[in-house]
mmCIF file of C-alpha atoms in Angstrom:
data_model
loop_
_atom_site.group_PDB
_atom_site.id
_atom_site.type_symbol
_atom_site.label_atom_id
_atom_site.label_comp_id
_atom_site.label_asym_id
_atom_site.label_seq_id
_atom_site.Cartn_x
_atom_site.Cartn_y
_atom_site.Cartn_z
ATOM 1 C CA MET A 589 0.067 0.105 -0.070
ATOM 2 C CA SER A 590 1.432 3.426 -0.775
ATOM 3 C CA GLU A 591 2.049 6.141 1.813
ATOM 4 C CA HIS A 592 -1.019 8.014 0.537
ATOM 5 C CA GLY A 593 -3.085 4.784 1.113
ATOM 6 C CA GLN A 594 -1.806 4.230 4.487
ATOM 7 C CA GLY A 595 -2.526 7.839 5.509
ATOM 8 C CA VAL A 596 -6.113 7.485 4.141
ATOM 9 C CA GLU A 597 -6.535 4.220 6.017
ATOM 10 C CA GLU A 598 -4.981 5.506 9.250
ATOM 11 C CA GLY A 599 -7.093 8.677 9.013
ATOM 12 C CA ARG A 600 -10.446 6.396 8.677
ATOM 13 C CA ARG A 601 -9.332 4.397 11.852
ATOM 14 C CA LYS A 602 -8.645 7.487 13.913
ATOM 15 C CA ALA A 603 -12.198 8.892 12.764
ATOM 16 C CA ALA A 604 -13.776 5.339 13.681
ATOM 17 C CA ARG A 605 -12.128 5.371 17.285
ATOM 18 C CA LYS A 606 -13.262 9.016 17.801
ATOM 19 C CA CYS A 607 -16.789 8.252 16.895
ATOM 20 C CA TRP A 608 -16.749 5.055 18.955
ATOM 21 C CA LYS A 609 -15.569 6.823 22.142
ATOM 22 C CA ALA A 610 -18.180 9.539 21.536
ATOM 23 C CA THR A 611 -20.897 6.809 21.214
ATOM 24 C CA LYS A 612 -19.776 5.240 24.490
ATOM 25 C CA THR A 613 -19.742 8.644 26.202
ATOM 26 C CA ALA A 614 -23.346 9.156 24.751
ATOM 27 C CA VAL A 615 -24.658 6.031 26.025
ATOM 28 C CA ILE A 616 -23.382 6.336 29.488
ATOM 29 C CA LYS A 617 -24.584 9.856 29.833
ATOM 30 C CA ASP A 618 -27.887 8.978 28.261
ATOM 31 C CA THR A 619 -27.843 11.756 25.627
ATOM 32 C CA TRP A 620 -26.961 11.422 21.947
ATOM 33 C CA VAL A 621 -25.775 15.069 21.474
ATOM 34 C CA PRO A 622 -22.077 14.169 21.115
ATOM 35 C CA LEU A 623 -22.737 11.790 18.485
ATOM 36 C CA LEU A 624 -24.709 14.406 16.600
ATOM 37 C CA THR A 625 -22.062 16.990 17.003
ATOM 38 C CA LEU A 626 -19.520 14.830 15.236
ATOM 39 C CA PRO A 627 -18.722 15.361 11.637
ATOM 40 C CA TRP A 628 -21.000 13.658 9.105
ATOM 41 C CA LYS A 629 -18.232 11.632 7.581
ATOM 42 C CA CYS A 630 -17.311 10.431 11.107
ATOM 43 C CA ALA A 631 -21.005 9.373 11.928
ATOM 44 C CA PHE A 632 -21.130 7.445 8.633
ATOM 45 C CA ASN A 633 -17.913 5.749 9.321
ATOM 46 C CA CYS A 634 -19.176 4.501 12.779
ATOM 47 C CA LEU A 635 -22.443 3.280 11.468
ATOM 48 C CA CYS A 636 -20.601 1.408 8.655
ATOM 49 C CA CYS A 637 -22.653 3.391 5.871
ATOM 50 C CA SER A 638 -19.560 4.582 4.016
ATOM 51 C CA CYS A 639 -16.846 2.624 5.421
ATOM 52 C CA ARG A 640 -16.771 0.750 2.037
ATOM 53 C CA GLN A 641 -14.449 3.151 0.044
ATOM 54 C CA ALA A 642 -12.886 2.559 -3.451
ATOM 55 C CA GLY A 643 -10.193 0.035 -3.345
ATOM 56 C CA ILE A 644 -10.985 -1.529 -0.039
ATOM 57 C CA GLU A 645 -11.809 -5.272 -0.180
ATOM 58 C CA ALA A 646 -15.123 -6.645 0.632
ATOM 59 C CA SER A 647 -13.545 -8.948 3.734
ATOM 60 C CA ARG A 648 -11.957 -5.679 5.057
ATOM 61 C CA TRP A 649 -15.229 -3.776 4.849
ATOM 62 C CA VAL A 650 -17.057 -6.564 6.713
ATOM 63 C CA TRP A 651 -14.404 -6.541 9.381
ATOM 64 C CA GLN A 652 -14.600 -2.985 9.936
ATOM 65 C CA CYS A 653 -18.517 -3.204 10.216
ATOM 66 C CA VAL A 654 -17.933 -5.980 12.785
ATOM 67 C CA GLN A 655 -15.400 -3.921 14.943
ATOM 68 C CA CYS A 656 -18.042 -0.861 14.565
ATOM 69 C CA TRP A 657 -21.033 -2.765 15.676
ATOM 70 C CA THR A 658 -19.910 -5.307 18.050
ATOM 71 C CA PRO A 659 -18.884 -3.166 20.882
ATOM 72 C CA LEU A 660 -21.986 -0.863 20.612
ATOM 73 C CA SER A 661 -24.361 -3.823 20.366
ATOM 74 C CA LEU A 662 -23.036 -5.478 23.464
ATOM 75 C CA THR A 663 -23.077 -2.175 25.253
ATOM 76 C CA VAL A 664 -26.667 -1.503 24.477
ATOM 77 C CA LEU A 665 -27.572 -5.130 25.432
ATOM 78 C CA LEU A 666 -25.651 -5.100 28.846
ATOM 79 C CA LEU A 667 -27.335 -1.928 29.613
ATOM 80 C CA TRP A 668 -30.838 -3.163 28.785
ATOM 81 C CA LEU A 669 -30.174 -6.222 30.839
ATOM 82 C CA LEU A 670 -28.823 -4.170 33.664
ATOM 83 C CA TYR A 671 -31.358 -1.534 34.037
ATOM 84 C CA ARG A 672 -34.426 -3.395 32.927
ATOM 85 C CA PRO A 673 -36.874 -4.047 35.774
ATOM 86 C CA ASP A 674 -37.244 -7.958 35.237
ATOM 87 C CA ARG A 675 -39.705 -10.188 36.885
ATOM 88 C CA PHE A 676 -41.752 -7.214 37.842
ATOM 89 C CA HIS A 677 -45.386 -8.361 39.290
ATOM 90 C CA PRO A 678 -47.439 -6.688 41.914
ATOM 91 C CA THR A 679 -49.067 -8.586 44.795
ATOM 92 C CA VAL A 680 -51.760 -8.458 47.163
ATOM 93 C CA ASP A 681 -50.444 -8.190 50.697
ATOM 94 C CA SER A 682 -53.874 -8.254 52.324
ATOM 95 C CA ALA A 683 -57.499 -7.894 51.352
ATOM 96 C CA SER A 684 -60.837 -7.783 53.258
ATOM 97 C CA LEU A 685 -64.472 -8.452 51.961
ATOM 98 C CA ALA A 686 -67.024 -6.721 54.041
ATOM 99 C CA SER A 687 -69.956 -7.703 51.863
ATOM 100 C CA LEU A 688 -70.774 -9.681 48.636
ATOM 101 C CA ASP A 689 -74.394 -10.386 48.659
ATOM 102 C CA LEU A 690 -76.952 -10.774 45.829
ATOM 103 C CA ASN A 691 -80.641 -9.556 46.697
ATOM 104 C CA GLY A 692 -82.844 -9.957 43.734
ATOM 105 C CA ASN A 693 -80.904 -8.313 40.939
ATOM 106 C CA SER A 694 -78.816 -6.031 43.093
ATOM 107 C CA LEU A 695 -75.279 -7.466 43.848
ATOM 108 C CA ARG A 696 -73.787 -5.408 46.749
ATOM 109 C CA TYR A 697 -70.115 -5.531 47.419
ATOM 110 C CA ASN A 698 -67.476 -4.043 49.422
ATOM 111 C CA LEU A 699 -63.931 -5.012 48.816
ATOM 112 C CA ALA A 700 -60.637 -3.537 49.967
ATOM 113 C CA VAL A 701 -57.128 -4.582 48.559
ATOM 114 C CA ASP A 702 -53.515 -3.291 49.509
ATOM 115 C CA LEU A 703 -51.465 -3.864 46.297
ATOM 116 C CA SER A 704 -47.595 -3.793 46.805
ATOM 117 C CA PHE A 705 -45.484 -2.822 43.783
ATOM 118 C CA ARG A 706 -41.782 -3.644 44.243
ATOM 119 C CA ASN A 707 -38.861 -2.165 42.260
ATOM 120 C CA SER A 708 -36.072 -4.671 42.938
ATOM 121 C CA ASN A 709 -33.784 -2.846 40.568
ATOM 122 C CA ARG A 710 -30.593 -1.120 42.297
ATOM 123 C CA LEU A 711 -30.236 1.722 39.852
ATOM 124 C CA LEU A 712 -33.610 2.348 38.112
ATOM 125 C CA SER A 713 -36.246 4.582 38.968
ATOM 126 C CA ILE A 714 -39.891 3.700 37.428
ATOM 127 C CA SER A 715 -42.657 6.304 36.775
ATOM 128 C CA TYR A 716 -46.100 4.978 36.974
ATOM 129 C CA LEU A 717 -48.011 7.233 34.655
ATOM 130 C CA ASP A 718 -51.532 5.567 35.148
ATOM 131 C CA VAL A 719 -52.590 3.065 37.750
ATOM 132 C CA GLY A 720 -56.110 1.313 37.607
ATOM 133 C CA ALA A 721 -57.819 -1.445 39.329
ATOM 134 C CA SER A 722 -61.125 -3.162 38.646
ATOM 135 C CA ALA A 723 -62.824 -6.142 40.406
ATOM 136 C CA SER A 724 -65.162 -8.836 39.405
ATOM 137 C CA TYR A 725 -67.040 -11.796 40.583
ATOM 138 C CA ASN A 726 -67.914 -14.849 38.359
ATOM 139 C CA GLY A 727 -67.472 -12.734 35.150
ATOM 140 C CA THR A 728 -69.854 -9.763 36.622
ATOM 141 C CA SER A 729 -67.911 -6.436 37.082
ATOM 142 C CA LEU A 730 -67.876 -4.795 40.499
ATOM 143 C CA GLY A 731 -66.577 -1.536 39.231
ATOM 144 C CA LEU A 732 -63.291 0.236 39.413
ATOM 145 C CA ALA A 733 -61.098 1.388 42.436
ATOM 146 C CA GLY A 734 -61.902 4.954 41.535
ATOM 147 C CA ASN A 735 -60.237 7.680 43.488
ATOM 148 C CA SER A 736 -58.671 5.509 45.917
ATOM 149 C CA LEU A 737 -55.505 4.943 43.749
ATOM 150 C CA PRO A 738 -53.098 7.855 42.714
ATOM 151 C CA GLY A 739 -53.302 8.983 39.262
ATOM 152 C CA SER A 740 -49.432 8.821 38.844
ATOM 153 C CA PHE A 741 -46.436 8.491 41.080
ATOM 154 C CA GLN A 742 -42.645 7.869 41.197
ATOM 155 C CA GLN A 743 -40.755 5.018 42.758
ATOM 156 C CA GLY A 744 -37.086 4.799 43.648
ATOM 157 C CA PRO A 745 -34.641 1.787 43.246
ATOM 158 C CA LYS A 746 -35.037 -1.015 45.853
ATOM 159 C CA ASN A 747 -38.439 0.342 46.927
ATOM 160 C CA THR A 748 -41.838 -0.979 47.731
ATOM 161 C CA THR A 749 -44.958 1.245 47.407
ATOM 162 C CA VAL A 750 -48.272 -0.064 48.715
ATOM 163 C CA LEU A 751 -51.609 1.175 47.476
ATOM 164 C CA HIS A 752 -54.945 0.744 49.127
ATOM 165 C CA ALA A 753 -57.832 -0.049 46.538
ATOM 166 C CA VAL A 754 -61.392 0.195 47.542
ATOM 167 C CA PHE A 755 -64.525 -1.337 45.893
ATOM 168 C CA GLN A 756 -67.623 -0.630 47.145
ATOM 169 C CA GLY A 757 -71.084 -0.230 45.833
ATOM 170 C CA MET A 758 -73.942 -2.019 43.950
ATOM 171 C CA VAL A 759 -74.315 -3.224 40.520
ATOM 172 C CA THR A 760 -77.777 -4.249 38.945
ATOM 173 C CA VAL A 761 -77.937 -7.559 37.002
ATOM 174 C CA VAL A 762 -80.261 -7.194 34.637
ATOM 175 C CA ASP A 763 -80.033 -10.735 32.705
ATOM 176 C CA VAL A 764 -82.111 -13.312 34.566
ATOM 177 C CA GLN A 765 -79.602 -16.072 33.549
ATOM 178 C CA VAL A 766 -76.731 -14.055 34.900
ATOM 179 C CA GLN A 767 -78.638 -13.675 38.025
ATOM 180 C CA GLU A 768 -79.111 -17.442 38.624
ATOM 181 C CA GLY A 769 -75.454 -18.125 37.633
ATOM 182 C CA LEU A 770 -74.261 -15.864 40.417
ATOM 183 C CA ALA A 771 -76.683 -17.216 42.879
ATOM 184 C CA LYS A 772 -75.671 -20.716 42.263
ATOM 185 C CA GLU A 773 -71.820 -19.736 42.241
ATOM 186 C CA LEU A 774 -72.167 -17.989 45.425
ATOM 187 C CA GLU A 775 -73.985 -20.865 47.147
ATOM 188 C CA ARG A 776 -71.481 -23.381 45.636
ATOM 189 C CA GLU A 777 -68.359 -21.270 46.969
ATOM 190 C CA ARG A 778 -69.941 -20.830 50.247
ATOM 191 C CA GLY A 779 -70.365 -24.445 50.659
ATOM 192 C CA SER A 780 -66.740 -25.359 49.583
ATOM 193 C CA GLY A 781 -65.381 -22.784 52.108
ATOM 194 C CA ALA A 782 -63.791 -20.112 49.828
ATOM 195 C CA VAL A 783 -65.283 -17.273 47.939
ATOM 196 C CA ARG A 784 -63.026 -16.061 44.963
ATOM 197 C CA VAL A 785 -62.957 -12.351 43.790
ATOM 198 C CA ARG A 786 -60.662 -11.289 40.807
ATOM 199 C CA VAL A 787 -58.948 -8.068 40.854
ATOM 200 C CA ARG A 788 -57.442 -6.782 37.701
ATOM 201 C CA VAL A 789 -54.601 -4.233 37.578
ATOM 202 C CA ASP A 790 -53.642 -2.154 34.534
ATOM 203 C CA LEU A 791 -50.411 -0.201 34.624
ATOM 204 C CA THR A 792 -48.675 2.401 32.380
ATOM 205 C CA ILE A 793 -45.103 2.893 33.532
ATOM 206 C CA MET A 794 -42.204 4.449 32.258
ATOM 207 C CA TYR A 795 -38.417 3.775 32.612
ATOM 208 C CA LYS A 796 -35.125 4.864 30.913
ATOM 209 C CA VAL A 797 -32.835 2.514 29.602
ATOM 210 C CA ILE A 798 -30.806 4.558 27.198
ATOM 211 C CA VAL A 799 -34.076 6.287 26.258
ATOM 212 C CA LYS A 800 -37.265 6.658 27.978
ATOM 213 C CA GLU A 801 -39.790 3.862 27.156
ATOM 214 C CA ILE A 802 -43.500 3.329 27.992
ATOM 215 C CA PHE A 803 -44.750 -0.078 28.750
ATOM 216 C CA PHE A 804 -48.608 -1.131 29.445
ATOM 217 C CA TYR A 805 -49.001 -4.037 31.761
ATOM 218 C CA SER A 806 -52.179 -5.877 32.924
ATOM 219 C CA TYR A 807 -52.345 -8.368 35.815
ATOM 220 C CA GLU A 808 -55.037 -10.385 37.326
ATOM 221 C CA CYS A 809 -55.018 -11.381 40.979
ATOM 222 C CA TYR A 810 -57.326 -14.098 42.357
ATOM 223 C CA LEU A 811 -58.254 -13.554 45.896
ATOM 224 C CA PRO A 812 -59.667 -16.396 48.059
ATOM 225 C CA PHE A 813 -61.992 -15.461 51.154
ATOM 226 C CA THR A 814 -63.912 -17.559 53.614
ATOM 227 C CA PRO A 815 -67.665 -17.276 53.328
ATOM 228 C CA LEU A 816 -69.485 -14.158 54.929
ATOM 229 C CA PRO A 817 -69.989 -12.941 57.358
ATOM 230 C CA ASN A 818 -66.306 -13.685 58.528
ATOM 231 C CA ALA A 819 -64.747 -13.336 55.026
ATOM 232 C CA VAL A 820 -61.181 -13.892 56.127
ATOM 233 C CA PHE A 821 -58.432 -13.472 53.445
ATOM 234 C CA LEU A 822 -57.079 -17.216 52.839
ATOM 235 C CA SER A 823 -53.478 -15.947 51.632
ATOM 236 C CA ASP A 824 -50.591 -14.244 53.155
ATOM 237 C CA SER A 825 -49.757 -12.828 50.006
ATOM 238 C CA ALA A 826 -51.372 -13.230 46.669
ATOM 239 C CA PRO A 827 -49.107 -12.718 43.520
ATOM 240 C CA CYS A 828 -50.875 -11.311 40.356
ATOM 241 C CA PHE A 829 -50.340 -12.801 36.994
ATOM 242 C CA ARG A 830 -49.573 -10.765 33.956
ATOM 243 C CA VAL A 831 -52.123 -11.181 31.155
#
């Protein structure tokens, strides 16, 4: 290779190293400004869009692309695995069922649930943009938790937040077949010693891994109680399963 060719090759390598260094800085600081301020040629070299110049063999071009993408891909993957809140599931720490009675076509209910949200990550904070909960019995909706839950909140690393959801009111069951089904199910569960109510939790959360990402999660929690009037919660902690 001529001296001119060697100079061009060395300049290309310096540009790639400079771009890679700036990319690492951008990833660590969670901002792409340093990368955007680089010369256009350098950005292309780093992204392997123009690393194939005239006179460069295909094998060398492929190797340059591998050198460029491998460290960046590994860095992004490791950061994602490090910061992502894996195995995130709310749980029901405690619950009380004061009433669940069917009188004619009126189903009265009074349910209180303590929902526990655990952020087990050591570094990552989670922003809960929206928290919703609804309850149902045998497919019949018992309504929403309403104003008992906060609209949004922030949760720091290694932190547990407990929210108190209250479901109280009356629902009118118009369909006669549904009424009969509810009456039979209540009688059957009272005879078996466990009345089961379902609570659904819907979450919109946001966390930042390199960039901010928003996720929508839904969970279902199945809560067993002894029959009324005692209605003791039959579990120390009931996990909620993602649906």
